[in-house]
């Protein structure tokens, strides 16, 4: 099998799976129970939470465990809207967000909030002037992802925060950092709220985190006993293994990035011989995500043809279910280009031999389908 859809999800690392099984078996006591089994679990929960905080350089009261980035995004946007709605009703988002953000915006719009969409330049970077003009006294929140999931475009988060602070120091800044974690260095002190997800960094599915800077008051989405944002029994095996995934993801970032860049370059070089294949990459795209447009062939047809050889690549994003690529349309204003994209996402685990297999089969399938389309 050749797996090249790491931006949709990653396999769980064997050592992480081992920890999951160990914690499930040996720490099954409810961390909230008073007896010794509960205490044992509570201690491990504290240890794992401390590790998460140490890695991310944040405080314990700044972490909210969620089920993943979609829930973190919901809590960030709806939680802020509910807490600060009386102070203002405007929210700014970029045009290169994950679909989950737009779904939440739709809901907020139906509840009276006004969503302003900030422009980006031809390289995909936020248009600073447009952002400045859009920030009004009644803008309560700006949400801009750190790395876009379709084209891998990385935003200058620190500069964006400075602009927001200058225009309206009360405006809260949220960043969906799901595609940035483990790929590029992130600095949570540059934002007020940040979403992340474990299954994008070789951890288990079903857990993520919302970073909430101390002093930012958002309303919870769930209610139960206590004051927690997510009441209920803490999912200890998920939390422990998420902390392990975060630790492993933070190691050797440069070394991993160098290898991924080499693989990205190799694929681009190989595809140069096809004049009709367009590479959707700007100078701000991180090499983990390589988005191309096949132009003459539908993405779906190509993805299924590759799958017959046990090669797995993505369409635009897994969550949009292979619809037109909004990001490619935004950048290149070309419908055909946006309808024929495939997303090849590369990991530090990707082997050069796998790329050779991928490229051999790519040639075979591309030439065959191109002939058919003629
Ligand atoms: N945001 C971004 C940028 C993503 O790439 C994804 C996953 N495709 C999500 C949010 C949703 O993450 P989750 O599956 O953890 O809900």
Short mmCIF file of C-alpha atoms and ligand atoms in Angstrom, two decimals:
data_model
loop_
_atom_site.label_atom_id
_atom_site.label_comp_id
_atom_site.label_asym_id
_atom_site.label_seq_id
_atom_site.Cartn_x
_atom_site.Cartn_y
_atom_site.Cartn_z
CA UNK A 1 0.00 0.00 0.00
CA UNK A 2 1.15 3.54 -0.72
CA UNK A 3 -0.64 6.03 1.51
CA UNK A 4 -0.41 9.68 0.46
CA UNK A 5 -3.41 11.17 2.25
CA UNK A 6 -1.75 12.16 5.52
CA UNK A 7 -3.58 15.49 5.65
CA UNK A 8 -6.91 13.68 5.82
CA UNK A 9 -5.70 11.49 8.66
CA UNK A 10 -2.58 9.70 9.81
CA UNK A 11 -2.09 6.11 10.94
CA UNK A 12 -1.60 5.73 14.69
CA UNK A 13 2.08 5.14 15.51
CA UNK A 14 2.64 1.64 16.97
CA UNK A 15 4.08 3.01 20.24
CA UNK A 16 1.03 5.25 20.61
CA UNK A 17 -1.33 2.32 20.05
CA UNK A 18 0.64 0.31 22.64
CA UNK A 19 0.16 3.10 25.18
CA UNK A 20 -3.54 3.29 24.34
CA UNK A 21 -3.99 -0.42 25.09
CA UNK A 22 -1.85 -0.22 28.25
CA UNK A 23 -3.76 2.75 29.68
CA UNK A 24 -7.12 1.20 28.75
CA UNK A 25 -6.20 -2.00 30.58
CA UNK A 26 -4.25 -0.69 33.53
CA UNK A 27 -5.95 2.62 34.25
CA UNK A 28 -9.61 1.86 33.75
CA UNK A 29 -10.65 3.55 36.99
CA UNK A 30 -12.63 6.76 36.61
CA UNK A 31 -10.25 9.64 37.41
CA UNK A 32 -13.13 11.22 39.38
CA UNK A 33 -13.59 8.18 41.67
CA UNK A 34 -12.40 8.52 45.25
CA UNK A 35 -10.87 5.05 45.59
CA UNK A 36 -7.29 4.14 44.78
CA UNK A 37 -8.05 3.10 41.16
CA UNK A 38 -9.53 6.54 40.61
CA UNK A 39 -6.55 8.23 42.25
CA UNK A 40 -4.17 6.23 40.07
CA UNK A 41 -6.03 7.40 36.94
CA UNK A 42 -6.23 10.98 38.26
CA UNK A 43 -2.46 11.02 38.72
CA UNK A 44 -1.87 9.84 35.17
CA UNK A 45 -4.38 12.40 33.89
CA UNK A 46 -2.45 15.16 35.68
CA UNK A 47 0.83 13.90 34.27
CA UNK A 48 -0.52 13.77 30.69
CA UNK A 49 -2.08 17.24 31.03
CA UNK A 50 1.22 18.62 32.32
CA UNK A 51 3.03 17.08 29.38
CA UNK A 52 0.57 18.67 26.92
CA UNK A 53 1.09 22.05 28.62
CA UNK A 54 4.88 21.73 28.66
CA UNK A 55 5.03 20.85 24.96
CA UNK A 56 2.69 23.65 23.93
CA UNK A 57 4.13 26.07 26.48
CA UNK A 58 0.71 26.87 27.95
CA UNK A 59 -0.97 26.68 31.35
CA UNK A 60 -3.28 23.92 32.56
CA UNK A 61 -6.28 26.26 32.71
CA UNK A 62 -5.65 27.13 29.06
CA UNK A 63 -6.36 23.62 27.73
CA UNK A 64 -9.77 22.32 26.79
CA UNK A 65 -9.91 18.71 25.62
CA UNK A 66 -12.38 18.19 22.76
CA UNK A 67 -13.22 15.38 20.34
CA UNK A 68 -11.17 16.93 17.54
CA UNK A 69 -10.66 20.10 15.56
CA UNK A 70 -14.26 20.38 14.39
CA UNK A 71 -15.45 20.54 18.00
CA UNK A 72 -12.60 22.91 18.92
CA UNK A 73 -13.65 25.21 16.07
CA UNK A 74 -17.28 25.08 17.25
CA UNK A 75 -16.32 25.93 20.80
CA UNK A 76 -14.00 28.72 19.66
CA UNK A 77 -16.46 30.44 17.33
CA UNK A 78 -19.81 29.75 18.98
CA UNK A 79 -18.35 30.03 22.49
CA UNK A 80 -16.92 33.46 21.65
CA UNK A 81 -20.08 34.60 19.87
CA UNK A 82 -22.19 33.61 22.89
CA UNK A 83 -19.87 35.28 25.38
CA UNK A 84 -19.18 38.51 23.49
CA UNK A 85 -22.34 38.79 21.34
CA UNK A 86 -23.59 41.79 23.30
CA UNK A 87 -20.40 43.71 22.57
CA UNK A 88 -20.57 43.16 18.81
CA UNK A 89 -21.89 40.91 16.10
CA UNK A 90 -19.12 40.86 13.48
CA UNK A 91 -16.74 37.97 12.87
CA UNK A 92 -13.96 37.88 10.26
CA UNK A 93 -12.81 34.66 8.60
CA UNK A 94 -10.47 34.00 5.68
CA UNK A 95 -11.51 32.56 2.33
CA UNK A 96 -9.14 29.61 2.83
CA UNK A 97 -10.64 27.99 5.90
CA UNK A 98 -11.58 24.39 6.49
CA UNK A 99 -15.22 23.59 5.68
CA UNK A 100 -16.04 23.18 9.37
CA UNK A 101 -15.42 26.90 9.92
CA UNK A 102 -17.87 27.85 7.14
CA UNK A 103 -20.50 25.48 8.54
CA UNK A 104 -20.21 27.19 11.92
CA UNK A 105 -20.35 30.64 10.27
CA UNK A 106 -23.58 29.66 8.53
CA UNK A 107 -25.07 28.76 11.90
CA UNK A 108 -23.88 32.02 13.44
CA UNK A 109 -25.29 34.00 10.52
CA UNK A 110 -28.67 32.40 11.11
CA UNK A 111 -28.37 33.71 14.68
CA UNK A 112 -27.80 37.31 13.65
CA UNK A 113 -24.01 37.48 13.40
CA UNK A 114 -22.36 39.12 10.39
CA UNK A 115 -19.50 37.23 8.80
CA UNK A 116 -16.88 39.26 6.91
CA UNK A 117 -14.60 37.35 4.55
CA UNK A 118 -11.11 38.78 4.34
CA UNK A 119 -9.34 38.68 0.96
CA UNK A 120 -6.01 37.05 0.30
CA UNK A 121 -3.36 37.88 -2.27
CA UNK A 122 -2.36 35.71 -5.25
CA UNK A 123 0.01 33.74 -3.03
CA UNK A 124 -2.85 32.94 -0.65
CA UNK A 125 -1.62 35.20 2.15
CA UNK A 126 -4.16 37.36 3.97
CA UNK A 127 -4.49 40.85 2.50
CA UNK A 128 -3.37 42.96 5.46
CA UNK A 129 -5.03 46.14 4.18
CA UNK A 130 -8.34 44.37 3.71
CA UNK A 131 -8.05 42.90 7.21
CA UNK A 132 -7.39 46.35 8.68
CA UNK A 133 -10.42 47.79 6.90
CA UNK A 134 -12.69 44.97 8.00
CA UNK A 135 -11.86 45.21 11.71
CA UNK A 136 -14.56 47.42 13.24
CA UNK A 137 -15.33 48.32 16.87
CA UNK A 138 -18.03 45.61 16.78
CA UNK A 139 -15.68 42.87 15.45
CA UNK A 140 -15.51 40.34 18.27
CA UNK A 141 -13.49 37.62 16.57
CA UNK A 142 -11.08 36.93 13.71
CA UNK A 143 -10.53 33.29 12.70
CA UNK A 144 -7.69 32.48 10.29
CA UNK A 145 -6.05 29.10 9.95
CA UNK A 146 -2.29 28.69 10.37
CA UNK A 147 -1.98 26.27 7.44
CA UNK A 148 -4.69 25.71 4.84
CA UNK A 149 -5.72 22.07 4.42
CA UNK A 150 -5.98 22.04 0.63
CA UNK A 151 -2.95 23.97 -0.58
CA UNK A 152 -0.87 24.02 2.59
CA UNK A 153 -0.66 27.81 2.55
CA UNK A 154 0.90 29.07 5.75
CA UNK A 155 -0.28 32.38 7.18
CA UNK A 156 1.91 34.87 9.07
CA UNK A 157 0.03 34.40 12.34
CA UNK A 158 2.18 36.78 14.41
CA UNK A 159 1.74 39.66 11.95
CA UNK A 160 -2.01 39.02 11.75
CA UNK A 161 -2.23 39.17 15.56
CA UNK A 162 -0.33 42.47 15.58
CA UNK A 163 -2.71 43.96 13.01
CA UNK A 164 -5.75 42.82 15.02
CA UNK A 165 -4.32 44.24 18.25
CA UNK A 166 -3.60 47.57 16.60
CA UNK A 167 -7.05 47.93 15.02
CA UNK A 168 -9.11 46.66 17.95
CA UNK A 169 -7.36 45.30 21.01
CA UNK A 170 -10.62 43.71 22.20
CA UNK A 171 -11.01 41.51 19.11
CA UNK A 172 -10.21 37.87 19.84
CA UNK A 173 -7.96 35.94 17.45
CA UNK A 174 -8.63 32.24 16.80
CA UNK A 175 -6.50 30.08 14.56
CA UNK A 176 -7.29 26.59 13.33
CA UNK A 177 -3.85 25.03 13.70
CA UNK A 178 -4.88 21.50 12.77
CA UNK A 179 -2.68 21.29 9.67
CA UNK A 180 0.21 23.17 11.24
CA UNK A 181 0.84 20.98 14.27
CA UNK A 182 3.82 18.69 13.84
CA UNK A 183 4.66 20.27 10.49
CA UNK A 184 5.76 23.82 11.26
CA UNK A 185 6.67 25.51 14.55
CA UNK A 186 3.66 27.09 16.21
CA UNK A 187 3.62 29.70 18.92
CA UNK A 188 0.39 29.75 20.88
CA UNK A 189 1.24 33.08 22.49
CA UNK A 190 0.48 34.64 19.07
CA UNK A 191 -3.21 33.73 19.34
CA UNK A 192 -6.06 33.80 21.85
CA UNK A 193 -7.66 30.52 20.77
CA UNK A 194 -6.26 27.62 18.72
CA UNK A 195 -7.76 24.35 17.47
CA UNK A 196 -5.87 21.11 16.98
CA UNK A 197 -6.56 17.45 16.40
CA UNK A 198 -4.78 14.25 17.42
CA UNK A 199 -5.50 12.15 14.32
CA UNK A 200 -3.47 14.48 12.12
CA UNK A 201 -0.35 13.87 14.20
CA UNK A 202 -0.32 10.05 14.38
CA UNK A 203 -2.50 9.94 17.49
CA UNK A 204 -5.92 8.33 17.95
CA UNK A 205 -9.13 9.69 16.46
CA UNK A 206 -11.71 11.27 18.76
CA UNK A 207 -9.55 13.76 20.62
CA UNK A 208 -8.37 17.30 20.02
CA UNK A 209 -7.74 20.44 21.94
CA UNK A 210 -8.80 24.03 22.12
CA UNK A 211 -6.16 26.34 23.50
CA UNK A 212 -7.85 29.23 25.30
CA UNK A 213 -5.60 31.99 26.56
CA UNK A 214 -6.09 32.87 30.23
CA UNK A 215 -8.53 35.78 30.51
CA UNK A 216 -10.51 34.93 27.39
CA UNK A 217 -14.03 34.05 28.47
CA UNK A 218 -15.99 31.85 26.14
CA UNK A 219 -19.29 30.12 26.86
CA UNK A 220 -19.33 26.32 27.02
CA UNK A 221 -21.28 24.25 24.51
CA UNK A 222 -21.96 21.44 26.99
CA UNK A 223 -23.26 21.47 30.54
CA UNK A 224 -23.04 18.88 33.30
CA UNK A 225 -21.60 18.59 36.74
CA UNK A 226 -18.84 21.03 37.60
CA UNK A 227 -17.46 23.93 35.64
CA UNK A 228 -15.66 21.99 32.92
CA UNK A 229 -16.09 22.95 29.27
CA UNK A 230 -16.43 19.27 28.54
CA UNK A 231 -18.12 17.62 31.49
CA UNK A 232 -18.15 13.84 31.83
CA UNK A 233 -15.56 11.17 32.46
CA UNK A 234 -12.20 12.21 30.98
CA UNK A 235 -11.16 9.82 28.17
CA UNK A 236 -7.86 8.93 29.83
CA UNK A 237 -6.38 6.62 27.13
CA UNK A 238 -7.11 9.29 24.51
CA UNK A 239 -5.62 12.10 26.58
CA UNK A 240 -2.46 10.15 27.46
CA UNK A 241 -1.89 9.07 23.87
CA UNK A 242 -2.65 12.55 22.51
CA UNK A 243 0.05 13.91 24.82
CA UNK A 244 2.43 11.26 23.47
CA UNK A 245 1.48 12.13 19.87
CA UNK A 246 2.15 15.81 20.57
CA UNK A 247 5.53 14.99 22.08
CA UNK A 248 6.59 12.82 19.14
CA UNK A 249 5.24 15.38 16.66
CA UNK A 250 7.38 18.10 18.21
CA UNK A 251 10.63 16.14 17.67
CA UNK A 252 13.01 16.65 14.70
CA UNK A 253 10.71 19.11 12.93
CA UNK A 254 13.46 20.35 10.59
CA UNK A 255 14.72 16.90 9.70
CA UNK A 256 11.17 15.75 8.90
CA UNK A 257 10.50 18.91 6.86
CA UNK A 258 13.71 18.44 4.81
CA UNK A 259 12.74 14.92 3.81
CA UNK A 260 9.20 15.97 2.93
CA UNK A 261 10.49 18.85 0.80
CA UNK A 262 12.76 16.46 -1.13
CA UNK A 263 9.83 14.15 -1.85
CA UNK A 264 7.62 17.07 -2.89
CA UNK A 265 10.36 18.31 -5.26
CA UNK A 266 10.78 14.84 -6.72
CA UNK A 267 7.06 14.56 -7.53
CA UNK A 268 6.92 18.08 -9.02
CA UNK A 269 9.99 17.38 -11.15
CA UNK A 270 8.41 14.17 -12.43
CA UNK A 271 5.11 15.85 -13.29
CA UNK A 272 6.81 18.59 -15.33
CA UNK A 273 6.66 16.36 -18.41
CA UNK A 274 2.86 16.71 -18.48
CA UNK A 275 2.02 20.16 -19.82
CA UNK A 276 -1.63 19.78 -18.87
CA UNK A 277 -1.02 19.00 -15.22
CA UNK A 278 -0.94 22.15 -13.11
CA UNK A 279 0.71 22.38 -9.73
CA UNK A 280 -1.32 24.37 -7.24
CA UNK A 281 1.41 25.63 -5.00
CA UNK A 282 2.48 29.10 -3.96
CA UNK A 283 5.65 30.19 -2.21
CA UNK A 284 3.74 29.96 1.07
CA UNK A 285 2.64 26.32 0.61
CA UNK A 286 4.28 23.92 3.02
CA UNK A 287 5.70 20.84 1.24
CA UNK A 288 3.57 18.35 3.20
CA UNK A 289 0.66 19.11 0.89
CA UNK A 290 1.08 18.87 -2.88
CA UNK A 291 -2.07 19.84 -4.73
CA UNK A 292 -2.28 19.33 -8.48
CA UNK A 293 -4.97 19.75 -11.15
CA UNK A 294 -5.26 17.05 -13.77
CA UNK A 295 -7.37 19.31 -16.04
CA UNK A 296 -8.45 16.59 -18.54
CA UNK A 297 -9.38 13.96 -15.98
CA UNK A 298 -11.87 14.11 -13.11
CA UNK A 299 -10.25 13.80 -9.67
CA UNK A 300 -12.67 11.08 -8.66
CA UNK A 301 -11.82 8.90 -11.67
CA UNK A 302 -8.13 9.27 -11.01
CA UNK A 303 -8.36 8.61 -7.27
CA UNK A 304 -10.33 5.41 -7.86
CA UNK A 305 -7.95 4.27 -10.60
CA UNK A 306 -4.98 4.71 -8.24
CA UNK A 307 -6.84 2.91 -5.49
CA UNK A 308 -6.92 -0.25 -7.66
CA UNK A 309 -3.12 -0.32 -7.23
CA UNK A 310 -3.49 0.28 -3.48
CA UNK A 311 -2.33 3.88 -3.80
CA UNK A 312 -4.32 6.38 -1.78
CA UNK A 313 -4.35 10.12 -2.42
CA UNK A 314 -6.90 12.76 -1.44
CA UNK A 315 -9.32 14.97 -3.28
CA UNK A 316 -9.46 18.57 -2.01
CA UNK A 317 -10.24 17.81 1.62
CA UNK A 318 -11.68 14.67 3.09
CA UNK A 319 -14.35 16.71 4.88
CA UNK A 320 -15.70 18.43 1.78
CA UNK A 321 -16.29 15.02 0.17
CA UNK A 322 -14.57 15.88 -3.11
CA UNK A 323 -16.61 18.93 -4.14
CA UNK A 324 -15.08 21.75 -6.17
CA UNK A 325 -11.93 23.03 -4.52
CA UNK A 326 -12.82 26.45 -3.10
CA UNK A 327 -9.16 27.17 -2.36
CA UNK A 328 -7.99 26.44 -5.92
CA UNK A 329 -10.88 28.46 -7.34
CA UNK A 330 -10.02 31.35 -5.02
CA UNK A 331 -6.38 31.39 -6.06
CA UNK A 332 -6.56 30.67 -9.77
CA UNK A 333 -10.16 31.68 -10.72
CA UNK A 334 -10.33 28.60 -12.99
CA UNK A 335 -13.30 26.26 -12.57
CA UNK A 336 -11.79 23.34 -14.48
CA UNK A 337 -8.62 23.62 -12.45
CA UNK A 338 -10.67 23.62 -9.24
CA UNK A 339 -12.75 20.61 -10.33
CA UNK A 340 -9.82 18.34 -11.20
CA UNK A 341 -7.59 18.61 -8.15
CA UNK A 342 -5.96 15.83 -6.27
CA UNK A 343 -4.17 16.33 -2.97
CA UNK A 344 -1.01 14.32 -2.40
CA UNK A 345 -0.05 14.66 1.23
CA UNK A 346 3.34 13.50 2.33
CA UNK A 347 4.67 12.36 5.69
CA UNK A 348 8.13 11.98 7.16
CA UNK A 349 7.18 8.28 7.18
CA UNK A 350 6.84 8.25 3.37
CA UNK A 351 9.52 6.09 1.76
CA UNK A 352 11.28 7.02 -1.48
CA UNK A 353 10.40 3.56 -2.85
CA UNK A 354 6.74 4.34 -2.25
CA UNK A 355 7.10 7.49 -4.33
CA UNK A 356 8.66 5.47 -7.15
CA UNK A 357 5.70 3.09 -7.09
CA UNK A 358 3.31 6.04 -6.99
CA UNK A 359 4.95 7.80 -9.93
CA UNK A 360 5.16 4.66 -12.09
CA UNK A 361 1.49 4.00 -11.56
CA UNK A 362 0.63 7.67 -11.96
CA UNK A 363 2.20 7.60 -15.46
CA UNK A 364 0.40 4.42 -16.36
CA UNK A 365 -3.03 5.63 -15.25
CA UNK A 366 -2.63 9.20 -16.48
CA UNK A 367 -1.60 8.13 -19.98
CA UNK A 368 -4.39 5.57 -20.17
CA UNK A 369 -7.11 7.93 -18.97
CA UNK A 370 -5.80 10.76 -21.13
CA UNK A 371 -5.99 8.52 -24.19
CA UNK A 372 -9.55 7.57 -23.28
CA UNK A 373 -10.53 11.22 -22.80
CA UNK A 374 -9.18 12.02 -26.27
N1 LIG B 1 -9.54 21.96 10.44
C1 LIG B 1 -8.64 21.60 9.52
C2 LIG B 1 -7.70 22.64 8.96
C3 LIG B 1 -8.58 20.27 9.07
O1 LIG B 1 -7.70 19.92 8.14
C4 LIG B 1 -9.49 19.33 9.62
C5 LIG B 1 -9.49 17.89 9.17
N2 LIG B 1 -9.66 17.70 7.79
C6 LIG B 1 -10.40 19.76 10.59
C7 LIG B 1 -10.41 21.09 10.97
C8 LIG B 1 -11.38 18.82 11.23
O2 LIG B 1 -10.66 18.02 12.13
P1 LIG B 1 -11.32 16.81 12.95
O3 LIG B 1 -11.39 15.68 11.99
O4 LIG B 1 -10.37 16.55 14.06
O5 LIG B 1 -12.65 17.26 13.43
#
